[in-house]
Amino acid sequence: MKNMNLVEINKKHYKSLALFGLLAPITAFAKGGKVFDTFPEKIMPDDAYVFYSHGYIVEGDNPTPEHPEWGVYDFPQVKAKLSDPSYNLIAYHRPKNTEPFSFAKQLADDVRKLLAAGVKPQNITLIGFSRGGALSILTNHELQLPDIKTIILAGCAGLVASHKAVKVTGNVYSIYETSDQVGSCQFLIDRSDKVNTFNEIAISTGKSHGAFYLPREEWLTPAKQWIKHEN
């Protein structure tokens, strides 16, 4: 059953939710806290793992490219702030012009390696922004795991909309910016029949698509809460 909950929320309201216990209880994760730019050589089966996929502008050699309107995308800083002691973060720097469907298959294979090593699917999260959000969706589609978490940051746009056969499974979360042209993921949920839960919030920074270029608390705080909490 889909739990469709579209909430326009700001930082103050989100903290109020946490204060009054409206967020689900914290999962008892083992220690983590490591950040990998390649797949880890040693997998700890009791740890939690998060795959972060960056936006299209970062593809190539520059980890801090600058958009003429939206400013600098600080990939290293996003990784640093998104990391957490309760999970390990895996964040690949993709080559320029990475083919989305091929990369999604590779990412799905990496998830399967974690599963084969004993990591529980509920301890695996896919999170991505813009093109990275689309890649997270495509990876979810490849895996079709009912217990995996997928967090989409302004990623429900042309690529996902035009490939109507692409669906998502499991527990899906979405954050979009109200001043951005990329909006709600509701259309993706409507065509997906194996979604356990869907929660979506809208932030309003006035930064358009660049709202996710930096680790702003408006999106970072709820994203990390979703990663660390049960559904």
GROMACS .gro file of C-alpha atoms in nm:
model
  231
    1MET     CA    1   0.000   0.000   0.000
    2LYS     CA    2   0.130   0.344  -0.093
    3ASN     CA    3   0.153   0.603   0.182
    4MET     CA    4   0.140   0.925  -0.021
    5ASN     CA    5   0.230   1.223   0.193
    6LEU     CA    6   0.311   1.550   0.015
    7VAL     CA    7   0.421   1.805   0.271
    8GLU     CA    8   0.566   2.147   0.212
    9ILE     CA    9   0.806   2.176   0.498
   10ASN     CA   10   1.085   2.404   0.610
   11LYS     CA   11   1.368   2.348   0.855
   12LYS     CA   12   1.172   2.476   1.155
   13HIS     CA   13   0.873   2.255   1.083
   14TYR     CA   14   1.093   1.951   1.030
   15LYS     CA   15   1.257   1.997   1.369
   16SER     CA   16   0.910   2.024   1.521
   17LEU     CA   17   0.817   1.687   1.372
   18ALA     CA   18   1.125   1.532   1.525
   19LEU     CA   19   1.059   1.699   1.859
   20PHE     CA   20   0.706   1.561   1.888
   21GLY     CA   21   0.805   1.211   1.782
   22LEU     CA   22   0.636   1.210   1.442
   23LEU     CA   23   0.941   1.059   1.279
   24ALA     CA   24   0.988   0.684   1.289
   25PRO     CA   25   1.233   0.532   1.541
   26ILE     CA   26   1.602   0.510   1.463
   27THR     CA   27   1.725   0.184   1.314
   28ALA     CA   28   1.993   0.011   1.522
   29PHE     CA   29   2.274   0.037   1.269
   30ALA     CA   30   2.623  -0.089   1.335
   31LYS     CA   31   2.913   0.153   1.317
   32GLY     CA   32   2.997   0.307   0.982
   33GLY     CA   33   3.117   0.656   0.906
   34LYS     CA   34   3.351   0.579   0.618
   35VAL     CA   35   3.337   0.755   0.282
   36PHE     CA   36   3.436   0.562  -0.031
   37ASP     CA   37   3.492   0.691  -0.382
   38THR     CA   38   3.531   0.334  -0.510
   39PHE     CA   39   3.352   0.017  -0.404
   40PRO     CA   40   3.487  -0.091  -0.063
   41GLU     CA   41   3.733  -0.380  -0.063
   42LYS     CA   42   3.593  -0.514   0.263
   43ILE     CA   43   3.220  -0.526   0.328
   44MET     CA   44   3.090  -0.528   0.684
   45PRO     CA   45   2.759  -0.720   0.673
   46ASP     CA   46   2.619  -0.549   0.983
   47ASP     CA   47   2.688  -0.198   0.854
   48ALA     CA   48   2.454   0.028   0.659
   49TYR     CA   49   2.556   0.158   0.315
   50VAL     CA   50   2.444   0.464   0.124
   51PHE     CA   51   2.511   0.526  -0.247
   52TYR     CA   52   2.511   0.898  -0.335
   53SER     CA   53   2.493   0.990  -0.705
   54HIS     CA   54   2.582   1.348  -0.795
   55GLY     CA   55   2.427   1.574  -1.058
   56TYR     CA   56   2.519   1.584  -1.427
   57ILE     CA   57   2.739   1.895  -1.398
   58VAL     CA   58   2.993   1.706  -1.185
   59GLU     CA   59   3.054   1.440  -1.449
   60GLY     CA   60   3.413   1.474  -1.567
   61ASP     CA   61   3.730   1.573  -1.384
   62ASN     CA   62   3.619   1.873  -1.179
   63PRO     CA   63   3.460   1.794  -0.839
   64THR     CA   64   3.357   2.160  -0.789
   65PRO     CA   65   3.219   2.284  -1.123
   66GLU     CA   66   3.039   2.618  -1.140
   67HIS     CA   67   2.707   2.680  -1.310
   68PRO     CA   68   2.658   3.036  -1.442
   69GLU     CA   69   2.324   3.072  -1.264
   70TRP     CA   70   2.331   2.826  -0.973
   71GLY     CA   71   2.691   2.864  -0.859
   72VAL     CA   72   2.943   2.603  -0.745
   73TYR     CA   73   2.845   2.240  -0.700
   74ASP     CA   74   3.068   2.136  -0.411
   75PHE     CA   75   3.074   1.758  -0.446
   76PRO     CA   76   3.344   1.703  -0.178
   77GLN     CA   77   3.154   1.913   0.074
   78VAL     CA   78   2.824   1.738  -0.001
   79LYS     CA   79   2.995   1.403   0.062
   80ALA     CA   80   3.150   1.527   0.384
   81LYS     CA   81   2.820   1.658   0.524
   82LEU     CA   82   2.611   1.366   0.399
   83SER     CA   83   2.841   1.117   0.570
   84ASP     CA   84   2.744   0.993   0.915
   85PRO     CA   85   2.881   0.758   1.183
   86SER     CA   86   2.579   0.530   1.143
   87TYR     CA   87   2.643   0.436   0.779
   88ASN     CA   88   2.912   0.413   0.514
   89LEU     CA   89   2.881   0.648   0.217
   90ILE     CA   90   2.979   0.537  -0.133
   91ALA     CA   91   2.995   0.825  -0.381
   92TYR     CA   92   3.145   0.769  -0.726
   93HIS     CA   93   3.273   1.057  -0.939
   94ARG     CA   94   3.131   0.960  -1.279
   95PRO     CA   95   3.313   1.018  -1.608
   96LYS     CA   96   3.179   1.279  -1.847
   97ASN     CA   97   2.880   1.169  -2.055
   98THR     CA   98   2.815   0.857  -1.849
   99GLU     CA   99   2.539   0.649  -2.011
  100PRO     CA  100   2.257   0.644  -1.752
  101PHE     CA  101   2.116   0.296  -1.806
  102SER     CA  102   2.458   0.131  -1.816
  103PHE     CA  103   2.566   0.308  -1.498
  104ALA     CA  104   2.243   0.205  -1.324
  105LYS     CA  105   2.314  -0.159  -1.408
  106GLN     CA  106   2.665  -0.123  -1.261
  107LEU     CA  107   2.527   0.041  -0.948
  108ALA     CA  108   2.268  -0.235  -0.914
  109ASP     CA  109   2.550  -0.490  -0.937
  110ASP     CA  110   2.729  -0.312  -0.652
  111VAL     CA  111   2.414  -0.333  -0.441
  112ARG     CA  112   2.395  -0.705  -0.517
  113LYS     CA  113   2.755  -0.743  -0.396
  114LEU     CA  114   2.651  -0.594  -0.063
  115LEU     CA  115   2.353  -0.829  -0.043
  116ALA     CA  116   2.572  -1.130  -0.127
  117ALA     CA  117   2.805  -1.029   0.157
  118GLY     CA  118   2.517  -1.031   0.404
  119VAL     CA  119   2.410  -0.666   0.416
  120LYS     CA  120   2.036  -0.642   0.472
  121PRO     CA  121   1.840  -0.460   0.198
  122GLN     CA  122   1.680  -0.229   0.457
  123ASN     CA  123   2.033  -0.112   0.542
  124ILE     CA  124   2.097   0.005   0.185
  125THR     CA  125   1.994   0.348   0.056
  126LEU     CA  126   2.016   0.497  -0.292
  127ILE     CA  127   2.022   0.877  -0.294
  128GLY     CA  128   2.087   1.107  -0.586
  129PHE     CA  129   2.038   1.462  -0.709
  130SER     CA  130   1.914   1.562  -1.056
  131ARG     CA  131   2.079   1.319  -1.302
  132GLY     CA  132   2.197   1.131  -0.994
  133GLY     CA  133   1.835   1.110  -0.878
  134ALA     CA  134   1.738   0.962  -1.212
  135LEU     CA  135   2.024   0.713  -1.179
  136SER     CA  136   1.898   0.615  -0.834
  137ILE     CA  137   1.552   0.558  -0.983
  138LEU     CA  138   1.694   0.347  -1.268
  139THR     CA  139   1.899   0.145  -1.019
  140ASN     CA  140   1.591   0.087  -0.806
  141HIS     CA  141   1.410  -0.030  -1.120
  142GLU     CA  142   1.690  -0.277  -1.192
  143LEU     CA  143   1.684  -0.419  -0.838
  144GLN     CA  144   1.312  -0.421  -0.750
  145LEU     CA  145   1.389  -0.478  -0.381
  146PRO     CA  146   1.090  -0.423  -0.149
  147ASP     CA  147   1.298  -0.313   0.151
  148ILE     CA  148   1.547  -0.074  -0.008
  149LYS     CA  149   1.530   0.302   0.052
  150THR     CA  150   1.554   0.545  -0.241
  151ILE     CA  151   1.584   0.920  -0.188
  152ILE     CA  152   1.531   1.141  -0.492
  153LEU     CA  153   1.657   1.499  -0.483
  154ALA     CA  154   1.499   1.694  -0.771
  155GLY     CA  155   1.542   1.392  -0.995
  156CYS     CA  156   1.198   1.332  -1.145
  157ALA     CA  157   1.241   1.509  -1.476
  158GLY     CA  158   1.274   1.435  -1.849
  159LEU     CA  159   1.470   1.111  -1.841
  160VAL     CA  160   1.235   0.948  -1.592
  161ALA     CA  161   0.920   1.100  -1.740
  162SER     CA  162   0.999   0.987  -2.093
  163HIS     CA  163   1.076   0.626  -1.999
  164LYS     CA  164   0.733   0.524  -1.877
  165ALA     CA  165   0.834   0.161  -1.822
  166VAL     CA  166   1.069   0.269  -1.543
  167LYS     CA  167   0.908   0.212  -1.204
  168VAL     CA  168   1.023   0.216  -0.845
  169THR     CA  169   0.987  -0.038  -0.565
  170GLY     CA  170   1.016  -0.025  -0.188
  171ASN     CA  171   1.038   0.287   0.025
  172VAL     CA  172   1.070   0.605  -0.177
  173TYR     CA  173   1.140   0.956  -0.055
  174SER     CA  174   1.151   1.276  -0.256
  175ILE     CA  175   1.269   1.631  -0.193
  176TYR     CA  176   1.222   1.909  -0.447
  177GLU     CA  177   1.269   2.285  -0.446
  178THR     CA  178   0.965   2.506  -0.506
  179SER     CA  179   1.162   2.759  -0.716
  180ASP     CA  180   1.294   2.481  -0.942
  181GLN     CA  181   1.136   2.355  -1.265
  182VAL     CA  182   1.192   1.996  -1.149
  183GLY     CA  183   0.903   1.919  -0.919
  184SER     CA  184   0.713   1.634  -0.761
  185CYS     CA  185   0.778   1.263  -0.814
  186GLN     CA  186   0.409   1.182  -0.776
  187PHE     CA  187   0.379   1.082  -1.143
  188LEU     CA  188   0.646   0.815  -1.091
  189ILE     CA  189   0.467   0.679  -0.786
  190ASP     CA  190   0.134   0.673  -0.970
  191ARG     CA  191   0.274   0.433  -1.231
  192SER     CA  192   0.463   0.216  -0.980
  193ASP     CA  193   0.262  -0.064  -0.821
  194LYS     CA  194   0.522  -0.200  -0.575
  195VAL     CA  195   0.589   0.105  -0.361
  196ASN     CA  196   0.560   0.035   0.012
  197THR     CA  197   0.581   0.395   0.130
  198PHE     CA  198   0.618   0.731  -0.038
  199ASN     CA  199   0.702   1.052   0.143
  200GLU     CA  200   0.777   1.381  -0.031
  201ILE     CA  201   0.861   1.727   0.092
  202ALA     CA  202   0.912   2.059  -0.081
  203ILE     CA  203   1.177   2.304   0.036
  204SER     CA  204   1.183   2.675  -0.049
  205THR     CA  205   1.532   2.822  -0.057
  206GLY     CA  206   1.483   3.037  -0.367
  207LYS     CA  207   1.797   2.876  -0.513
  208SER     CA  208   1.620   2.683  -0.792
  209HIS     CA  209   1.809   2.367  -0.900
  210GLY     CA  210   2.116   2.499  -0.720
  211ALA     CA  211   1.948   2.435  -0.385
  212PHE     CA  212   2.113   2.092  -0.388
  213TYR     CA  213   2.456   2.210  -0.509
  214LEU     CA  214   2.566   2.264  -0.150
  215PRO     CA  215   2.489   2.066   0.167
  216ARG     CA  216   2.211   2.298   0.279
  217GLU     CA  217   2.034   2.195   0.595
  218GLU     CA  218   1.692   2.225   0.429
  219TRP     CA  219   1.749   1.906   0.228
  220LEU     CA  220   2.039   1.749   0.416
  221THR     CA  221   1.861   1.716   0.750
  222PRO     CA  222   1.550   1.532   0.626
  223ALA     CA  223   1.758   1.318   0.389
  224LYS     CA  224   1.982   1.197   0.671
  225GLN     CA  225   1.682   1.140   0.895
  226TRP     CA  226   1.522   0.920   0.627
  227ILE     CA  227   1.843   0.724   0.582
  228LYS     CA  228   1.875   0.656   0.953
  229HIS     CA  229   1.514   0.586   1.041
  230GLU     CA  230   1.294   0.284   0.987
  231ASN     CA  231   0.987   0.310   0.766
   0.00000   0.00000   0.00000
